PDB file of C-alpha atoms and ligand atoms in Angstrom:
ATOM      1  CA  MET A   1     -53.541  -3.365 -14.670  1.00 91.00           C
ATOM      2  CA  VAL A   2     -56.382  -4.031 -16.263  1.00 95.00           C
ATOM      3  CA  SER A   3     -59.522  -3.017 -15.869  1.00 96.00           C
ATOM      4  CA  ASN A   4     -62.212  -5.327 -13.893  1.00 96.00           C
ATOM      5  CA  LYS A   5     -64.112  -5.410 -17.206  1.00 97.00           C
ATOM      6  CA  LYS A   6     -61.065  -6.612 -18.998  1.00 97.00           C
ATOM      7  CA  ALA A   7     -59.968  -8.894 -16.125  1.00 97.00           C
ATOM      8  CA  LEU A   8     -63.310 -10.432 -16.285  1.00 98.00           C
ATOM      9  CA  GLN A   9     -63.428 -10.827 -20.163  1.00 97.00           C
ATOM     10  CA  MET A  10     -60.194 -12.904 -19.731  1.00 98.00           C
ATOM     11  CA  ILE A  11     -61.939 -14.581 -16.790  1.00 98.00           C
ATOM     12  CA  ASP A  12     -64.711 -15.369 -19.297  1.00 98.00           C
ATOM     13  CA  VAL A  13     -62.233 -16.894 -22.142  1.00 98.00           C
ATOM     14  CA  ILE A  14     -60.503 -18.979 -19.423  1.00 98.00           C
ATOM     15  CA  SER A  15     -64.074 -20.052 -18.752  1.00 98.00           C
ATOM     16  CA  GLU A  16     -64.645 -21.362 -22.170  1.00 98.00           C
ATOM     17  CA  MET A  17     -61.674 -23.024 -22.225  1.00 98.00           C
ATOM     18  CA  PHE A  18     -62.376 -25.013 -19.286  1.00 98.00           C
ATOM     19  CA  PRO A  19     -65.844 -25.429 -18.641  1.00 97.00           C
ATOM     20  CA  ASP A  20     -65.995 -28.566 -16.995  1.00 96.00           C
ATOM     21  CA  ALA A  21     -63.407 -27.771 -14.614  1.00 97.00           C
ATOM     22  CA  GLU A  22     -63.568 -29.116 -10.979  1.00 95.00           C
ATOM     23  CA  CYS A  23     -61.880 -30.313  -7.815  1.00 96.00           C
ATOM     24  CA  GLU A  24     -58.927 -33.233  -8.968  1.00 95.00           C
ATOM     25  CA  LEU A  25     -58.057 -34.339  -5.491  1.00 97.00           C
ATOM     26  CA  LYS A  26     -60.348 -37.329  -5.026  1.00 97.00           C
ATOM     27  CA  HIS A  27     -61.866 -38.059  -1.758  1.00 97.00           C
ATOM     28  CA  ASP A  28     -65.862 -38.894  -0.276  1.00 97.00           C
ATOM     29  CA  ASN A  29     -66.513 -36.297   2.287  1.00 97.00           C
ATOM     30  CA  PRO A  30     -65.205 -33.426   4.006  1.00 97.00           C
ATOM     31  CA  PHE A  31     -62.776 -34.834   6.391  1.00 97.00           C
ATOM     32  CA  GLN A  32     -61.119 -36.436   3.530  1.00 98.00           C
ATOM     33  CA  LEU A  33     -60.938 -33.025   1.292  1.00 97.00           C
ATOM     34  CA  THR A  34     -59.395 -31.282   4.017  1.00 97.00           C
ATOM     35  CA  ILE A  35     -56.609 -33.831   4.496  1.00 97.00           C
ATOM     36  CA  ALA A  36     -55.633 -34.325   0.673  1.00 97.00           C
ATOM     37  CA  VAL A  37     -55.692 -30.380   0.596  1.00 96.00           C
ATOM     38  CA  LEU A  38     -53.084 -30.571   3.080  1.00 95.00           C
ATOM     39  CA  LEU A  39     -51.083 -33.251   1.493  1.00 95.00           C
ATOM     40  CA  SER A  40     -51.417 -31.353  -1.407  1.00 93.00           C
ATOM     41  CA  ALA A  41     -49.174 -28.652  -0.652  1.00 89.00           C
ATOM     42  CA  GLN A  42     -46.016 -28.409  -2.718  1.00 88.00           C
ATOM     43  CA  THR A  43     -46.606 -31.553  -4.663  1.00 92.00           C
ATOM     44  CA  THR A  44     -49.622 -32.322  -7.478  1.00 92.00           C
ATOM     45  CA  ASP A  45     -53.035 -33.708  -6.937  1.00 94.00           C
ATOM     46  CA  ASN A  46     -52.165 -36.779  -8.971  1.00 95.00           C
ATOM     47  CA  SER A  47     -49.460 -37.976  -6.289  1.00 96.00           C
ATOM     48  CA  VAL A  48     -51.724 -37.353  -3.769  1.00 97.00           C
ATOM     49  CA  ASN A  49     -54.419 -39.244  -4.981  1.00 98.00           C
ATOM     50  CA  LYS A  50     -51.964 -41.898  -5.348  1.00 97.00           C
ATOM     51  CA  VAL A  51     -50.960 -41.505  -1.469  1.00 97.00           C
ATOM     52  CA  THR A  52     -54.877 -41.244  -0.358  1.00 98.00           C
ATOM     53  CA  ALA A  53     -55.999 -44.159  -2.322  1.00 97.00           C
ATOM     54  CA  LYS A  54     -54.734 -46.736  -0.105  1.00 97.00           C
ATOM     55  CA  LEU A  55     -54.816 -43.615   2.987  1.00 98.00           C
ATOM     56  CA  PHE A  56     -58.347 -43.504   3.033  1.00 98.00           C
ATOM     57  CA  GLN A  57     -58.763 -47.532   3.190  1.00 98.00           C
ATOM     58  CA  LYS A  58     -56.428 -47.245   6.136  1.00 98.00           C
ATOM     59  CA  TYR A  59     -57.688 -44.187   8.416  1.00 98.00           C
ATOM     60  CA  HIS A  60     -61.387 -43.143   8.250  1.00 97.00           C
ATOM     61  CA  THR A  61     -61.585 -40.907  10.929  1.00 97.00           C
ATOM     62  CA  ALA A  62     -59.776 -38.489  13.248  1.00 97.00           C
ATOM     63  CA  GLU A  63     -59.218 -40.934  15.657  1.00 97.00           C
ATOM     64  CA  ASP A  64     -57.876 -43.738  13.455  1.00 98.00           C
ATOM     65  CA  PHE A  65     -55.086 -40.762  12.486  1.00 98.00           C
ATOM     66  CA  LEU A  66     -54.253 -40.856  15.926  1.00 97.00           C
ATOM     67  CA  GLN A  67     -53.767 -44.326  16.867  1.00 97.00           C
ATOM     68  CA  VAL A  68     -50.417 -44.836  14.908  1.00 97.00           C
ATOM     69  CA  PRO A  69     -47.069 -43.109  15.887  1.00 97.00           C
ATOM     70  CA  GLN A  70     -46.539 -40.173  13.638  1.00 97.00           C
ATOM     71  CA  GLU A  71     -43.718 -42.311  11.316  1.00 97.00           C
ATOM     72  CA  GLU A  72     -46.055 -44.830  11.126  1.00 98.00           C
ATOM     73  CA  LEU A  73     -48.094 -42.049   9.141  1.00 98.00           C
ATOM     74  CA  GLU A  74     -44.934 -40.548   7.749  1.00 97.00           C
ATOM     75  CA  ASN A  75     -44.441 -44.255   6.299  1.00 97.00           C
ATOM     76  CA  ASP A  76     -47.806 -44.409   4.679  1.00 97.00           C
ATOM     77  CA  ILE A  77     -47.433 -40.714   2.648  1.00 97.00           C
ATOM     78  CA  ARG A  78     -43.729 -41.347   2.258  1.00 96.00           C
ATOM     79  CA  THR A  79     -44.307 -40.808  -1.383  1.00 95.00           C
ATOM     80  CA  ILE A  80     -44.863 -37.203  -1.479  1.00 94.00           C
ATOM     81  CA  GLY A  81     -42.870 -34.531  -0.564  1.00 89.00           C
ATOM     82  CA  LEU A  82     -42.629 -32.810   2.707  1.00 92.00           C
ATOM     83  CA  TYR A  83     -44.177 -35.915   4.497  1.00 95.00           C
ATOM     84  CA  ARG A  84     -42.447 -35.350   8.005  1.00 95.00           C
ATOM     85  CA  ASN A  85     -44.170 -32.028   8.564  1.00 94.00           C
ATOM     86  CA  LYS A  86     -47.453 -33.134   6.798  1.00 95.00           C
ATOM     87  CA  ALA A  87     -47.878 -36.326   8.939  1.00 96.00           C
ATOM     88  CA  LYS A  88     -47.046 -34.076  12.211  1.00 96.00           C
ATOM     89  CA  ASN A  89     -49.659 -31.539  10.901  1.00 95.00           C
ATOM     90  CA  ILE A  90     -52.386 -34.024  10.445  1.00 96.00           C
ATOM     91  CA  GLN A  91     -52.063 -35.309  13.454  1.00 97.00           C
ATOM     92  CA  LYS A  92     -52.071 -32.341  15.139  1.00 96.00           C
ATOM     93  CA  LEU A  93     -55.256 -31.309  12.747  1.00 96.00           C
ATOM     94  CA  CYS A  94     -56.863 -34.426  14.024  1.00 97.00           C
ATOM     95  CA  ARG A  95     -56.235 -33.422  17.474  1.00 96.00           C
ATOM     96  CA  SER A  96     -57.994 -30.400  16.995  1.00 94.00           C
ATOM     97  CA  LEU A  97     -60.886 -31.412  15.232  1.00 96.00           C
ATOM     98  CA  LEU A  98     -61.190 -34.051  17.973  1.00 96.00           C
ATOM     99  CA  ASP A  99     -61.110 -31.197  20.856  1.00 95.00           C
ATOM    100  CA  LYS A 100     -63.161 -28.719  19.434  1.00 94.00           C
ATOM    101  CA  PHE A 101     -65.615 -30.155  16.850  1.00 96.00           C
ATOM    102  CA  ASN A 102     -66.323 -33.331  18.285  1.00 95.00           C
ATOM    103  CA  GLY A 103     -63.944 -35.017  15.105  1.00 93.00           C
ATOM    104  CA  GLU A 104     -66.496 -33.698  12.285  1.00 95.00           C
ATOM    105  CA  ILE A 105     -65.112 -30.990  10.018  1.00 97.00           C
ATOM    106  CA  PRO A 106     -66.910 -27.242  10.619  1.00 96.00           C
ATOM    107  CA  ARG A 107     -68.768 -25.615   8.678  1.00 95.00           C
ATOM    108  CA  THR A 108     -67.665 -21.591   8.852  1.00 94.00           C
ATOM    109  CA  HIS A 109     -64.366 -20.006   7.651  1.00 93.00           C
ATOM    110  CA  GLN A 110     -63.529 -19.076  11.121  1.00 94.00           C
ATOM    111  CA  GLU A 111     -64.180 -22.314  12.691  1.00 95.00           C
ATOM    112  CA  LEU A 112     -62.239 -24.037   9.814  1.00 95.00           C
ATOM    113  CA  GLU A 113     -59.280 -21.366  10.347  1.00 94.00           C
ATOM    114  CA  SER A 114     -59.100 -22.028  13.904  1.00 92.00           C
ATOM    115  CA  LEU A 115     -57.638 -25.954  13.222  1.00 92.00           C
ATOM    116  CA  ALA A 116     -53.892 -26.546  13.457  1.00 84.00           C
ATOM    117  CA  GLY A 117     -52.508 -26.934  10.302  1.00 84.00           C
ATOM    118  CA  VAL A 118     -55.395 -25.001   8.015  1.00 91.00           C
ATOM    119  CA  GLY A 119     -54.876 -21.710   6.457  1.00 91.00           C
ATOM    120  CA  ARG A 120     -57.612 -19.637   4.680  1.00 93.00           C
ATOM    121  CA  LYS A 121     -56.230 -21.493   1.331  1.00 92.00           C
ATOM    122  CA  THR A 122     -57.208 -24.610   2.868  1.00 94.00           C
ATOM    123  CA  ALA A 123     -60.589 -22.977   4.268  1.00 95.00           C
ATOM    124  CA  ASN A 124     -61.512 -21.710   1.285  1.00 95.00           C
ATOM    125  CA  VAL A 125     -61.340 -24.977  -0.988  1.00 95.00           C
ATOM    126  CA  VAL A 126     -63.367 -26.793   2.012  1.00 96.00           C
ATOM    127  CA  MET A 127     -65.562 -24.126   2.096  1.00 96.00           C
ATOM    128  CA  SER A 128     -65.902 -24.535  -1.292  1.00 96.00           C
ATOM    129  CA  VAL A 129     -65.881 -28.178  -2.422  1.00 96.00           C
ATOM    130  CA  ALA A 130     -67.226 -29.723   0.121  1.00 96.00           C
ATOM    131  CA  PHE A 131     -69.904 -27.188   1.352  1.00 96.00           C
ATOM    132  CA  ASP A 132     -70.581 -25.431  -1.866  1.00 94.00           C
ATOM    133  CA  GLU A 133     -70.645 -22.185  -0.488  1.00 96.00           C
ATOM    134  CA  PRO A 134     -68.878 -19.264  -2.398  1.00 95.00           C
ATOM    135  CA  SER A 135     -65.239 -19.017  -2.178  1.00 95.00           C
ATOM    136  CA  LEU A 136     -62.066 -18.098  -4.171  1.00 95.00           C
ATOM    137  CA  ALA A 137     -58.992 -20.054  -2.836  1.00 93.00           C
ATOM    138  CA  VAL A 138     -55.530 -18.744  -4.138  1.00 95.00           C
ATOM    139  CA  ASP A 139     -53.424 -21.057  -4.893  1.00 93.00           C
ATOM    140  CA  THR A 140     -49.740 -21.477  -6.584  1.00 93.00           C
ATOM    141  CA  HIS A 141     -51.899 -21.161 -10.117  1.00 96.00           C
ATOM    142  CA  VAL A 142     -54.549 -18.891  -9.335  1.00 97.00           C
ATOM    143  CA  GLU A 143     -51.762 -16.755  -7.940  1.00 97.00           C
ATOM    144  CA  ARG A 144     -49.749 -16.933 -11.174  1.00 97.00           C
ATOM    145  CA  VAL A 145     -52.515 -16.395 -13.731  1.00 98.00           C
ATOM    146  CA  SER A 146     -53.963 -13.424 -12.030  1.00 98.00           C
ATOM    147  CA  LYS A 147     -50.576 -11.509 -12.152  1.00 97.00           C
ATOM    148  CA  ARG A 148     -49.279 -12.600 -15.288  1.00 97.00           C
ATOM    149  CA  LEU A 149     -52.566 -11.223 -16.945  1.00 97.00           C
ATOM    150  CA  GLY A 150     -52.319  -8.088 -14.539  1.00 96.00           C
ATOM    151  CA  ILE A 151     -55.759  -8.469 -12.714  1.00 97.00           C
ATOM    152  CA  CYS A 152     -53.483  -8.246 -10.028  1.00 96.00           C
ATOM    153  CA  ARG A 153     -50.301  -6.559  -9.217  1.00 97.00           C
ATOM    154  CA  TRP A 154     -46.947  -8.719  -9.040  1.00 96.00           C
ATOM    155  CA  LYS A 155     -46.272  -7.198  -5.291  1.00 97.00           C
ATOM    156  CA  ASP A 156     -50.015  -8.676  -4.309  1.00 97.00           C
ATOM    157  CA  ASN A 157     -49.884 -10.768  -1.771  1.00 97.00           C
ATOM    158  CA  VAL A 158     -52.553 -13.735  -1.647  1.00 96.00           C
ATOM    159  CA  ARG A 159     -55.005 -12.125   0.402  1.00 96.00           C
ATOM    160  CA  GLN A 160     -55.339  -9.393  -2.215  1.00 97.00           C
ATOM    161  CA  VAL A 161     -54.867 -11.326  -5.122  1.00 97.00           C
ATOM    162  CA  GLU A 162     -58.266 -13.181  -3.354  1.00 97.00           C
ATOM    163  CA  GLU A 163     -59.901  -9.843  -3.046  1.00 97.00           C
ATOM    164  CA  LYS A 164     -59.309  -8.360  -6.519  1.00 97.00           C
ATOM    165  CA  LEU A 165     -60.764 -12.019  -7.905  1.00 98.00           C
ATOM    166  CA  CYS A 166     -63.819 -11.500  -5.825  1.00 97.00           C
ATOM    167  CA  LYS A 167     -64.312  -8.085  -6.876  1.00 97.00           C
ATOM    168  CA  VAL A 168     -63.951  -9.186 -10.645  1.00 97.00           C
ATOM    169  CA  VAL A 169     -65.922 -12.493 -10.405  1.00 98.00           C
ATOM    170  CA  PRO A 170     -69.985 -12.064 -10.270  1.00 97.00           C
ATOM    171  CA  ARG A 171     -70.248 -14.100  -6.356  1.00 97.00           C
ATOM    172  CA  GLU A 172     -72.285 -17.143  -7.834  1.00 96.00           C
ATOM    173  CA  ARG A 173     -69.034 -17.812 -10.070  1.00 97.00           C
ATOM    174  CA  TRP A 174     -66.176 -17.788  -7.425  1.00 97.00           C
ATOM    175  CA  ASN A 175     -66.329 -21.534  -6.864  1.00 96.00           C
ATOM    176  CA  ARG A 176     -66.387 -22.892 -10.334  1.00 96.00           C
ATOM    177  CA  THR A 177     -63.842 -19.733 -11.394  1.00 97.00           C
ATOM    178  CA  HIS A 178     -61.456 -20.916  -8.782  1.00 96.00           C
ATOM    179  CA  HIS A 179     -61.174 -24.386 -10.529  1.00 96.00           C
ATOM    180  CA  GLN A 180     -61.157 -22.632 -14.260  1.00 98.00           C
ATOM    181  CA  LEU A 181     -58.111 -20.917 -12.841  1.00 97.00           C
ATOM    182  CA  ILE A 182     -56.201 -23.555 -11.582  1.00 96.00           C
ATOM    183  CA  PHE A 183     -56.965 -25.841 -14.591  1.00 97.00           C
ATOM    184  CA  PHE A 184     -55.765 -22.813 -17.025  1.00 98.00           C
ATOM    185  CA  GLY A 185     -52.640 -22.219 -14.628  1.00 97.00           C
ATOM    186  CA  ARG A 186     -51.941 -26.153 -14.501  1.00 95.00           C
ATOM    187  CA  TYR A 187     -52.912 -26.997 -18.370  1.00 96.00           C
ATOM    188  CA  HIS A 188     -52.155 -24.142 -20.238  1.00 98.00           C
ATOM    189  CA  CYS A 189     -49.907 -20.775 -18.434  1.00 98.00           C
ATOM    190  CA  LEU A 190     -47.682 -23.567 -16.877  1.00 97.00           C
ATOM    191  CA  ALA A 191     -45.290 -21.850 -14.588  1.00 95.00           C
ATOM    192  CA  ARG A 192     -42.191 -22.931 -16.838  1.00 94.00           C
ATOM    193  CA  ALA A 193     -43.445 -23.233 -19.864  1.00 94.00           C
ATOM    194  CA  PRO A 194     -46.608 -21.218 -20.743  1.00 96.00           C
ATOM    195  CA  LYS A 195     -48.313 -22.042 -23.901  1.00 96.00           C
ATOM    196  CA  CYS A 196     -48.366 -18.425 -24.950  1.00 95.00           C
ATOM    197  CA  ASP A 197     -47.915 -19.447 -28.868  1.00 93.00           C
ATOM    198  CA  VAL A 198     -51.583 -20.640 -28.522  1.00 96.00           C
ATOM    199  CA  CYS A 199     -53.198 -18.848 -26.066  1.00 97.00           C
ATOM    200  CA  PRO A 200     -56.150 -16.969 -26.604  1.00 97.00           C
ATOM    201  CA  LEU A 201     -55.153 -13.949 -24.300  1.00 97.00           C
ATOM    202  CA  PHE A 202     -52.140 -13.722 -25.973  1.00 96.00           C
ATOM    203  CA  ASP A 203     -52.941 -10.220 -27.386  1.00 95.00           C
ATOM    204  CA  ASP A 204     -54.142  -9.026 -23.925  1.00 94.00           C
ATOM    205  CA  CYS A 205     -50.867 -10.430 -21.735  1.00 95.00           C
ATOM    206  CA  ARG A 206     -48.322  -8.366 -21.323  1.00 90.00           C
ATOM    207  CA  GLU A 207     -46.400 -11.209 -19.755  1.00 93.00           C
ATOM    208  CA  GLY A 208     -46.792 -13.564 -23.008  1.00 94.00           C
ATOM    209  CA  GLN A 209     -45.503 -10.411 -24.958  1.00 92.00           C
ATOM    210  CA  LYS A 210     -42.565  -9.790 -22.949  1.00 92.00           C
ATOM    211  CA  ARG A 211     -42.181 -13.913 -23.599  1.00 91.00           C
ATOM    212  CA  TYR A 212     -42.358 -13.093 -27.104  1.00 89.00           C
ATOM    213  CA  LYS A 213     -40.109 -10.737 -27.418  1.00 89.00           C
ATOM    214  CA  ALA A 214     -37.310 -12.302 -25.327  1.00 89.00           C
ATOM    215  CA  LYS A 215     -37.856 -15.209 -27.654  1.00 87.00           C
ATOM    216  CA  LEU A 216     -37.391 -12.830 -30.709  1.00 85.00           C
ATOM    217  CA  ARG A 217     -34.378 -11.802 -29.079  1.00 89.00           C
ATOM    218  CA  GLU A 218     -32.738 -15.131 -28.448  1.00 86.00           C
ATOM    219  CA  ALA A 219     -33.480 -15.867 -31.711  1.00 83.00           C
ATOM    220  CA  LYS A 220     -31.257 -13.029 -33.667  1.00 80.00           C
TER     221      LYS A 220
HETATM  222 FE1  SF4 B 301     -50.192 -17.220 -20.036  1.00 89.93          FE
HETATM  223 FE2  SF4 B 301     -48.563 -16.972 -22.108  1.00 89.93          FE
HETATM  224 FE3  SF4 B 301     -51.454 -16.437 -22.058  1.00 89.93          FE
HETATM  225 FE4  SF4 B 301     -49.908 -14.688 -20.799  1.00 89.93          FE
HETATM  226  S1  SF4 B 301     -49.934 -15.173 -23.316  1.00 89.93           S
HETATM  227  S2  SF4 B 301     -51.616 -16.103 -20.169  1.00 89.93           S
HETATM  228  S3  SF4 B 301     -48.406 -15.921 -19.936  1.00 89.93           S
HETATM  229  S4  SF4 B 301     -50.363 -18.593 -21.716  1.00 89.93           S
END
């Protein structure tokens, strides 16, 4: 693993590459954001936005989502992956929101994580994006990038990655860094085809160099 100092230097470079990174899930309020994050599991924000453009016109509140049979909701979101599970989870979330919080999205981590279908990542995103509370959510991009750069170990779990990033990055930068790491993973250090040949972090990146050597071997 790289030192904390080196890790922050790398994150500074990423931050310069994507100074304006922000949440790409379209939403108008914390409730819509929470639904959008639930829908975003294993699919792109773009696909979610296409679905929610119509979905949020039809359903405005937790009650609205519970007034239709699950099959109807499935049909409304069927263009995105895992739509059956997601429809079920949205209705469970809405039920627990009404039971515990009068239909409003709560404003603490603990309360958010007490909701059906809301895990640590979703709670972190909602805290950070909807309420501007310092949080560093670790999604698939943040995890992959942090591991490739040696900021964390490959065997670290998501919680360990979060703890390490929170240690390395000053608290006031957590929210912005979360989006910058996502943009870096989404548009530059892609899962299948990272742009190592034009990467400003190449010299410090063991993964990039490993891939480069493998390419050279293939070319021989
Ligand atoms: Fe990602 Fe390649 Fe850059 Fe390393 S060198 S951070 S693997 S794009």
